[in-house]
Short mmCIF file of C-alpha atoms and ligand atoms in Angstrom, two decimals:
data_model
loop_
_atom_site.label_atom_id
_atom_site.label_comp_id
_atom_site.label_asym_id
_atom_site.label_seq_id
_atom_site.Cartn_x
_atom_site.Cartn_y
_atom_site.Cartn_z
CA MET A 1 -99.22 -17.65 -44.45
CA LEU A 2 -96.60 -14.71 -43.51
CA GLU A 3 -96.04 -12.50 -46.75
CA ASN A 4 -93.70 -9.82 -47.04
CA VAL A 5 -92.18 -10.12 -43.75
CA VAL A 6 -88.42 -10.27 -42.89
CA LYS A 7 -87.22 -13.21 -40.92
CA ASP A 8 -83.86 -13.08 -38.80
CA LYS A 9 -81.09 -15.79 -38.83
CA TYR A 10 -83.26 -18.03 -36.81
CA ASP A 11 -86.06 -17.72 -39.06
CA ARG A 12 -88.37 -15.65 -36.64
CA PRO A 13 -90.47 -13.21 -38.38
CA ILE A 14 -90.48 -9.44 -37.48
CA LEU A 15 -93.90 -8.74 -37.01
CA SER A 16 -93.94 -6.14 -34.15
CA LEU A 17 -92.02 -3.00 -33.30
CA ARG A 18 -92.14 -1.37 -29.64
CA ILE A 19 -91.08 2.13 -29.58
CA THR A 20 -90.21 4.00 -26.17
CA ILE A 21 -91.29 7.49 -27.25
CA SER A 22 -90.03 8.97 -24.10
CA ASN A 23 -88.50 7.95 -20.73
CA ARG A 24 -90.37 10.74 -18.60
CA CYS A 25 -92.93 9.23 -16.52
CA ASN A 26 -95.26 10.47 -13.94
CA GLU A 27 -94.74 7.55 -11.59
CA ASN A 28 -91.64 6.06 -10.06
CA CYS A 29 -92.27 2.20 -9.76
CA LEU A 30 -89.79 0.65 -7.38
CA TYR A 31 -89.16 -2.37 -10.13
CA CYS A 32 -89.00 0.07 -13.20
CA HIS A 33 -86.28 -1.01 -15.75
CA HIS A 34 -85.98 2.71 -17.00
CA ASP A 35 -85.57 2.11 -20.51
CA GLY A 36 -82.51 4.06 -21.74
CA MET A 37 -81.95 7.77 -20.90
CA VAL A 38 -82.78 10.75 -22.97
CA SER A 39 -83.63 14.56 -22.18
CA SER A 40 -87.16 15.62 -23.55
CA LYS A 41 -85.59 18.03 -25.90
CA ASP A 42 -83.69 15.08 -27.51
CA GLU A 43 -86.89 12.84 -27.77
CA MET A 44 -87.99 11.57 -31.33
CA THR A 45 -90.51 13.98 -32.87
CA PRO A 46 -93.80 12.76 -34.40
CA ASP A 47 -92.28 13.15 -38.09
CA GLU A 48 -89.36 11.25 -36.96
CA LEU A 49 -91.51 8.51 -35.39
CA TYR A 50 -93.39 8.52 -38.59
CA LYS A 51 -90.26 7.84 -40.59
CA ILE A 52 -89.26 4.98 -38.20
CA CYS A 53 -92.85 3.47 -38.59
CA LYS A 54 -92.45 3.87 -42.45
CA ILE A 55 -89.46 1.73 -42.70
CA ALA A 56 -91.01 -0.74 -40.13
CA LYS A 57 -94.06 -0.98 -42.62
CA ARG A 58 -91.86 -1.43 -45.62
CA ILE A 59 -90.26 -4.47 -44.20
CA GLY A 60 -93.56 -6.11 -43.17
CA VAL A 61 -93.77 -4.97 -39.70
CA ARG A 62 -97.74 -5.30 -38.73
CA LYS A 63 -97.97 -4.11 -35.19
CA ILE A 64 -96.65 -0.91 -33.33
CA ARG A 65 -96.66 -0.44 -29.74
CA LEU A 66 -95.66 2.77 -28.02
CA SER A 67 -94.37 2.81 -24.59
CA GLY A 68 -92.36 4.92 -22.18
CA GLY A 69 -91.43 5.98 -19.41
CA ASP A 70 -95.12 6.98 -20.01
CA PRO A 71 -96.08 7.80 -23.52
CA LEU A 72 -99.00 9.77 -22.22
CA VAL A 73 -96.54 12.51 -20.58
CA ARG A 74 -96.00 13.53 -24.19
CA LYS A 75 -98.13 16.45 -24.94
CA ASP A 76 -98.20 15.40 -28.90
CA ILE A 77 -99.12 11.86 -28.10
CA VAL A 78 -102.36 12.34 -29.95
CA GLU A 79 -100.46 13.81 -33.20
CA ILE A 80 -97.98 10.88 -32.88
CA VAL A 81 -100.72 8.34 -33.08
CA GLU A 82 -102.60 9.95 -35.86
CA LYS A 83 -99.30 10.16 -38.04
CA ILE A 84 -98.42 6.38 -37.23
CA ALA A 85 -101.96 5.31 -38.06
CA SER A 86 -102.00 6.82 -41.35
CA LEU A 87 -99.54 4.07 -42.10
CA ASP A 88 -102.31 1.66 -41.86
CA PHE A 89 -100.87 -0.84 -39.51
CA GLN A 90 -102.79 -3.87 -38.45
CA ASP A 91 -102.62 -2.69 -34.83
CA ILE A 92 -101.33 0.09 -33.05
CA SER A 93 -101.32 0.05 -29.23
CA LEU A 94 -100.19 1.64 -26.40
CA THR A 95 -98.62 0.74 -22.87
CA THR A 96 -99.43 3.32 -20.14
CA ASN A 97 -99.73 3.50 -16.15
CA GLY A 98 -103.42 4.95 -16.95
CA VAL A 99 -102.85 8.21 -14.96
CA LEU A 100 -103.81 10.40 -18.01
CA LEU A 101 -105.75 7.92 -20.04
CA GLY A 102 -109.21 9.55 -18.76
CA LYS A 103 -107.71 12.82 -20.24
CA TYR A 104 -106.68 11.05 -23.80
CA ALA A 105 -108.48 8.04 -24.41
CA GLU A 106 -111.15 9.54 -26.57
CA ASP A 107 -108.81 11.49 -28.84
CA LEU A 108 -106.40 8.72 -29.13
CA LYS A 109 -109.32 6.33 -30.23
CA LYS A 110 -110.16 8.87 -32.85
CA ALA A 111 -106.41 9.33 -33.71
CA GLY A 112 -106.53 5.78 -34.73
CA LEU A 113 -105.16 3.86 -31.57
CA ASP A 114 -106.59 0.37 -31.56
CA ARG A 115 -105.92 -0.66 -27.91
CA VAL A 116 -104.09 -0.01 -24.65
CA ASN A 117 -102.25 -2.13 -22.00
CA VAL A 118 -102.52 -0.62 -18.59
CA SER A 119 -100.04 -1.34 -15.97
CA LEU A 120 -101.75 -1.82 -12.58
CA ASP A 121 -100.35 -3.87 -9.95
CA THR A 122 -102.94 -3.41 -7.44
CA LEU A 123 -106.69 -2.02 -6.74
CA ASN A 124 -105.37 -1.28 -2.85
CA PRO A 125 -104.51 2.42 -2.30
CA GLU A 126 -101.79 1.45 0.20
CA THR A 127 -100.16 -1.01 -2.12
CA TYR A 128 -100.43 1.40 -5.05
CA LYS A 129 -98.59 4.13 -3.17
CA LYS A 130 -95.85 1.67 -2.00
CA VAL A 131 -95.18 0.41 -5.81
CA THR A 132 -95.58 3.60 -7.79
CA SER A 133 -94.44 6.27 -5.11
CA MET A 134 -97.75 7.91 -6.16
CA ASP A 135 -101.09 8.50 -5.25
CA TYR A 136 -102.86 8.09 -8.52
CA LEU A 137 -104.89 4.97 -8.07
CA LYS A 138 -108.11 6.66 -8.52
CA GLU A 139 -107.00 8.60 -11.83
CA ALA A 140 -105.51 5.12 -13.06
CA ARG A 141 -108.71 3.19 -12.46
CA ALA A 142 -110.73 5.92 -14.18
CA GLY A 143 -108.47 5.92 -17.08
CA ILE A 144 -108.97 2.12 -17.47
CA LEU A 145 -112.74 2.41 -17.45
CA LYS A 146 -112.75 5.31 -20.13
CA ALA A 147 -110.53 3.09 -22.30
CA VAL A 148 -113.17 0.26 -21.96
CA GLU A 149 -115.99 2.89 -22.72
CA VAL A 150 -114.31 4.35 -25.90
CA GLY A 151 -113.66 1.04 -27.17
CA LEU A 152 -109.66 0.57 -26.91
CA TYR A 153 -110.36 -3.01 -27.33
CA PRO A 154 -109.22 -5.14 -25.71
CA VAL A 155 -108.09 -3.40 -22.77
CA LYS A 156 -105.59 -5.30 -21.04
CA ILE A 157 -104.16 -4.83 -17.57
CA ASN A 158 -100.48 -5.65 -16.79
CA MET A 159 -99.93 -6.52 -13.38
CA VAL A 160 -96.40 -7.36 -12.12
CA ILE A 161 -96.45 -10.05 -9.37
CA MET A 162 -94.14 -9.30 -6.33
CA LYS A 163 -93.48 -11.45 -3.29
CA ASP A 164 -95.21 -10.11 -0.27
CA ILE A 165 -96.36 -7.00 -2.08
CA ASN A 166 -99.09 -8.20 -4.20
CA GLN A 167 -99.09 -11.91 -4.67
CA ASN A 168 -102.39 -12.46 -2.78
CA GLU A 169 -104.14 -9.83 -5.02
CA ILE A 170 -104.36 -11.76 -8.16
CA LYS A 171 -107.92 -12.81 -7.48
CA ASP A 172 -109.37 -9.29 -6.75
CA MET A 173 -107.67 -8.04 -9.99
CA PHE A 174 -109.09 -10.89 -11.99
CA GLU A 175 -112.64 -10.13 -10.68
CA PHE A 176 -112.33 -6.49 -11.72
CA CYS A 177 -110.98 -7.36 -15.27
CA LYS A 178 -113.78 -9.78 -15.62
CA GLU A 179 -116.39 -7.19 -14.41
CA HIS A 180 -115.14 -4.78 -17.23
CA GLY A 181 -114.35 -7.24 -20.03
CA ILE A 182 -110.49 -6.70 -19.41
CA ILE A 183 -107.77 -9.17 -20.04
CA LEU A 184 -105.51 -9.70 -16.94
CA GLN A 185 -101.84 -10.27 -17.85
CA LEU A 186 -99.78 -11.43 -15.10
CA ILE A 187 -96.01 -10.37 -15.40
CA GLU A 188 -93.09 -12.35 -13.67
CA LEU A 189 -90.76 -9.72 -12.10
CA ILE A 190 -87.47 -9.34 -14.12
CA GLU A 191 -83.87 -8.36 -12.87
CA SER A 192 -83.97 -4.58 -12.97
CA GLU A 193 -80.20 -3.27 -13.25
CA ASN A 194 -81.47 0.60 -12.71
CA CYS A 195 -83.62 -0.16 -9.71
CA ASP A 196 -82.57 1.78 -6.67
CA ASP A 197 -82.65 -1.39 -4.31
CA ASP A 198 -79.70 -4.12 -5.62
CA LYS A 199 -81.77 -6.81 -3.57
CA PHE A 200 -85.22 -5.93 -4.82
CA SER A 201 -85.23 -8.86 -7.51
CA ALA A 202 -84.04 -11.30 -5.04
CA ASN A 203 -86.35 -9.97 -2.17
CA TYR A 204 -89.45 -9.81 -4.38
CA HIS A 205 -89.12 -11.96 -7.32
CA TYR A 206 -92.13 -14.24 -7.30
CA PRO A 207 -92.11 -17.21 -9.72
CA LEU A 208 -95.10 -17.52 -11.82
CA GLU A 209 -94.60 -21.15 -12.72
CA ASP A 210 -96.81 -22.76 -9.92
CA LEU A 211 -99.62 -20.56 -10.82
CA GLU A 212 -99.27 -21.16 -14.32
CA ASN A 213 -99.43 -24.88 -13.73
CA LYS A 214 -102.53 -24.22 -11.42
CA LEU A 215 -104.22 -22.53 -14.21
CA ALA A 216 -103.48 -24.98 -16.70
CA ASP A 217 -105.30 -27.57 -14.33
CA ILE A 218 -108.46 -25.25 -13.89
CA ALA A 219 -108.91 -23.53 -17.14
CA ASP A 220 -111.58 -24.06 -19.44
CA ASP A 221 -109.31 -23.77 -22.44
CA VAL A 222 -105.61 -22.89 -22.86
CA ARG A 223 -104.20 -21.31 -26.02
CA GLU A 224 -100.52 -20.45 -27.04
CA ARG A 225 -99.66 -17.20 -28.67
CA LYS A 226 -97.37 -18.42 -31.66
CA PHE A 227 -95.58 -15.04 -32.28
CA MET A 228 -95.61 -13.46 -28.90
CA GLN A 229 -92.88 -15.55 -27.06
CA GLY A 230 -95.03 -18.49 -26.84
CA ARG A 231 -97.23 -16.93 -24.11
CA LYS A 232 -99.94 -19.06 -22.90
CA LYS A 233 -103.64 -17.55 -22.50
CA TYR A 234 -106.00 -19.13 -19.74
CA TYR A 235 -109.61 -18.84 -20.25
CA LEU A 236 -111.68 -19.33 -17.11
CA ASN A 237 -114.84 -18.39 -15.30
CA ASP A 238 -115.70 -16.09 -18.49
CA GLY A 239 -112.41 -14.38 -18.06
CA GLU A 240 -108.89 -14.21 -19.73
CA ILE A 241 -105.46 -14.51 -18.02
CA GLU A 242 -102.17 -14.34 -20.12
CA ILE A 243 -98.67 -14.85 -18.22
CA VAL A 244 -95.74 -13.24 -19.19
CA ARG A 245 -92.40 -14.83 -18.14
CA PRO A 246 -89.39 -13.42 -19.72
CA VAL A 247 -87.13 -15.33 -17.28
CA ASP A 248 -88.14 -18.42 -19.12
CA ASN A 249 -85.47 -17.24 -21.84
CA SER A 250 -85.22 -20.25 -24.11
CA LYS A 251 -88.93 -20.11 -25.00
CA PHE A 252 -89.29 -16.52 -24.52
CA CYS A 253 -86.58 -15.94 -27.22
CA ALA A 254 -87.46 -18.84 -29.58
CA ASN A 255 -90.83 -17.24 -30.06
CA CYS A 256 -89.98 -13.51 -30.29
CA SER A 257 -91.12 -11.53 -33.17
CA ARG A 258 -90.49 -8.12 -31.83
CA LEU A 259 -87.94 -5.59 -32.38
CA ARG A 260 -87.65 -2.35 -30.19
CA ILE A 261 -86.65 1.12 -30.52
CA THR A 262 -84.93 2.78 -27.35
CA PRO A 263 -86.04 6.52 -26.46
CA ASP A 264 -82.77 7.65 -27.90
CA GLY A 265 -83.47 6.22 -31.32
CA LYS A 266 -81.56 3.00 -31.51
CA ILE A 267 -82.82 -0.40 -32.71
CA LYS A 268 -82.75 -2.82 -29.94
CA PRO A 269 -82.77 -6.36 -31.33
CA CYS A 270 -83.38 -7.96 -28.14
CA LEU A 271 -85.26 -7.33 -24.78
CA LEU A 272 -82.86 -8.76 -22.55
CA ARG A 273 -79.52 -7.45 -23.96
CA ASN A 274 -78.03 -4.19 -24.60
CA ASP A 275 -74.88 -4.89 -26.29
CA ASN A 276 -76.23 -5.37 -29.73
CA LEU A 277 -78.11 -1.98 -30.37
CA VAL A 278 -78.00 -0.21 -33.87
CA GLU A 279 -78.03 3.61 -34.29
CA LEU A 280 -80.90 4.92 -36.16
CA ILE A 281 -82.09 8.31 -35.33
CA SER A 282 -78.75 10.11 -36.40
CA HIS A 283 -79.46 8.75 -39.99
CA ILE A 284 -83.22 9.88 -39.81
CA ARG A 285 -81.90 13.38 -38.87
CA LYS A 286 -79.36 13.34 -41.55
CA ASN A 287 -82.24 12.74 -43.81
CA GLU A 288 -80.82 9.51 -45.30
CA SER A 289 -82.75 7.68 -47.96
CA GLU A 290 -85.45 5.03 -47.17
CA GLU A 291 -83.38 2.51 -48.79
CA LYS A 292 -80.15 3.29 -46.44
CA LEU A 293 -82.76 3.65 -43.49
CA GLU A 294 -84.09 0.04 -44.44
CA GLU A 295 -80.60 -1.45 -44.70
CA ILE A 296 -80.14 -0.15 -40.83
CA PHE A 297 -83.34 -1.90 -39.92
CA LEU A 298 -81.92 -5.15 -41.44
CA ASN A 299 -78.45 -4.63 -39.66
CA GLY A 300 -80.72 -4.63 -36.42
CA ILE A 301 -82.51 -7.46 -37.19
CA ASN A 302 -79.40 -9.32 -38.15
CA ASN A 303 -78.20 -8.65 -34.68
CA ARG A 304 -80.92 -10.78 -33.08
CA GLU A 305 -79.41 -13.59 -30.94
CA PRO A 306 -81.74 -15.87 -29.05
CA PHE A 307 -80.63 -15.95 -25.20
CA ASN A 308 -80.19 -19.75 -25.49
CA THR A 309 -79.91 -21.34 -28.86
CA ASP A 310 -79.86 -25.17 -27.36
N1 SAM B 401 -95.33 3.61 -17.78
C1 SAM B 401 -95.85 2.67 -18.64
C2 SAM B 401 -96.65 1.49 -18.00
O1 SAM B 401 -96.61 1.98 -16.83
O2 SAM B 401 -97.16 0.78 -18.51
C3 SAM B 401 -94.91 1.91 -19.76
C4 SAM B 401 -93.60 1.68 -19.49
S1 SAM B 401 -93.44 0.11 -18.36
C5 SAM B 401 -91.60 0.29 -18.12
C6 SAM B 401 -93.96 -1.10 -19.38
C7 SAM B 401 -94.06 -2.45 -18.85
O3 SAM B 401 -93.11 -2.91 -18.31
C8 SAM B 401 -95.16 -2.27 -17.46
O4 SAM B 401 -96.24 -3.18 -17.70
C9 SAM B 401 -94.33 -2.64 -16.19
O5 SAM B 401 -95.05 -3.03 -15.25
C10 SAM B 401 -93.34 -3.64 -17.05
N2 SAM B 401 -92.15 -3.52 -16.13
C11 SAM B 401 -91.26 -2.42 -15.93
N3 SAM B 401 -90.11 -3.19 -15.21
C12 SAM B 401 -90.33 -4.36 -15.13
C13 SAM B 401 -89.62 -5.43 -14.19
N4 SAM B 401 -88.63 -5.20 -13.56
N5 SAM B 401 -90.08 -6.51 -14.42
C14 SAM B 401 -91.12 -6.81 -14.95
N6 SAM B 401 -91.97 -5.99 -15.71
C15 SAM B 401 -91.58 -4.72 -15.71
#
């Protein structure tokens, strides 16, 4: 039973909030959709992020995820997590490329972070350089292992699958994950309007449907995540693989329970749209009441539209 939860017009409960706390990043992934633009001096402060989360908590949000850019490029990341954790959410997680995770994992755990998703598309140094334009594979691997060691559990690896880049590396990654008790999430590449190469999606998009069908045949068990866009989890050989296919819009939207905040402090009701954003941070900066801020949140929720309502 879901109590004290706000639902949108389509009866979808709003259970999680993903906040992009910076769009600065220490990598330059060739597929990155660069979530909005904001200069570092205008980034939301730890107190402002706390206020946003406080309103989210009031309307029944259970889970907070911090993302970027890379959230760990913020020097105040531990303070941010500590402030949000004081609101006692069911789950606080963070998505990072892992490069700075070795440095921060322990302090983040102490500050109240529950778990991390680390984006790692390959274990091969050459492929890593091709995808990220950087040479940080060693640091990212070490960061992942540190997260496992300090119990940011469960650690998940996000692997975006790209045709002719890493489609043949899934098995190696799955073995690495199994060895360290990590869940592997395979992500289907989505169209990236900010990507430098116009043809990137067309050239490198690799549909995960066939793989998903194959997994369904060989898995020991399959479960569907009810409130996470209907994603399927496959259990096999003592490991776990989750498939993320935002391209399958109708199903993705039908089961979406997530609201987002852009780095410039706007409520983003839908992942795949930018035409229904709702301004939030200027109201917080004007010190408006919690009632008013809650109303703004509800306006954002009211703007949520499934991609395809058929
Ligand atoms: N820098 C952090 C990281 O590397 O995890 C957080 C931001 S990154 C934008 C968040 C996630 O979005 C990563 O797992 C990344 O792989 C995924 N992502 C970015 N662009 C994508 C695209 N065009 N298609 C699919 N996934 C994408």
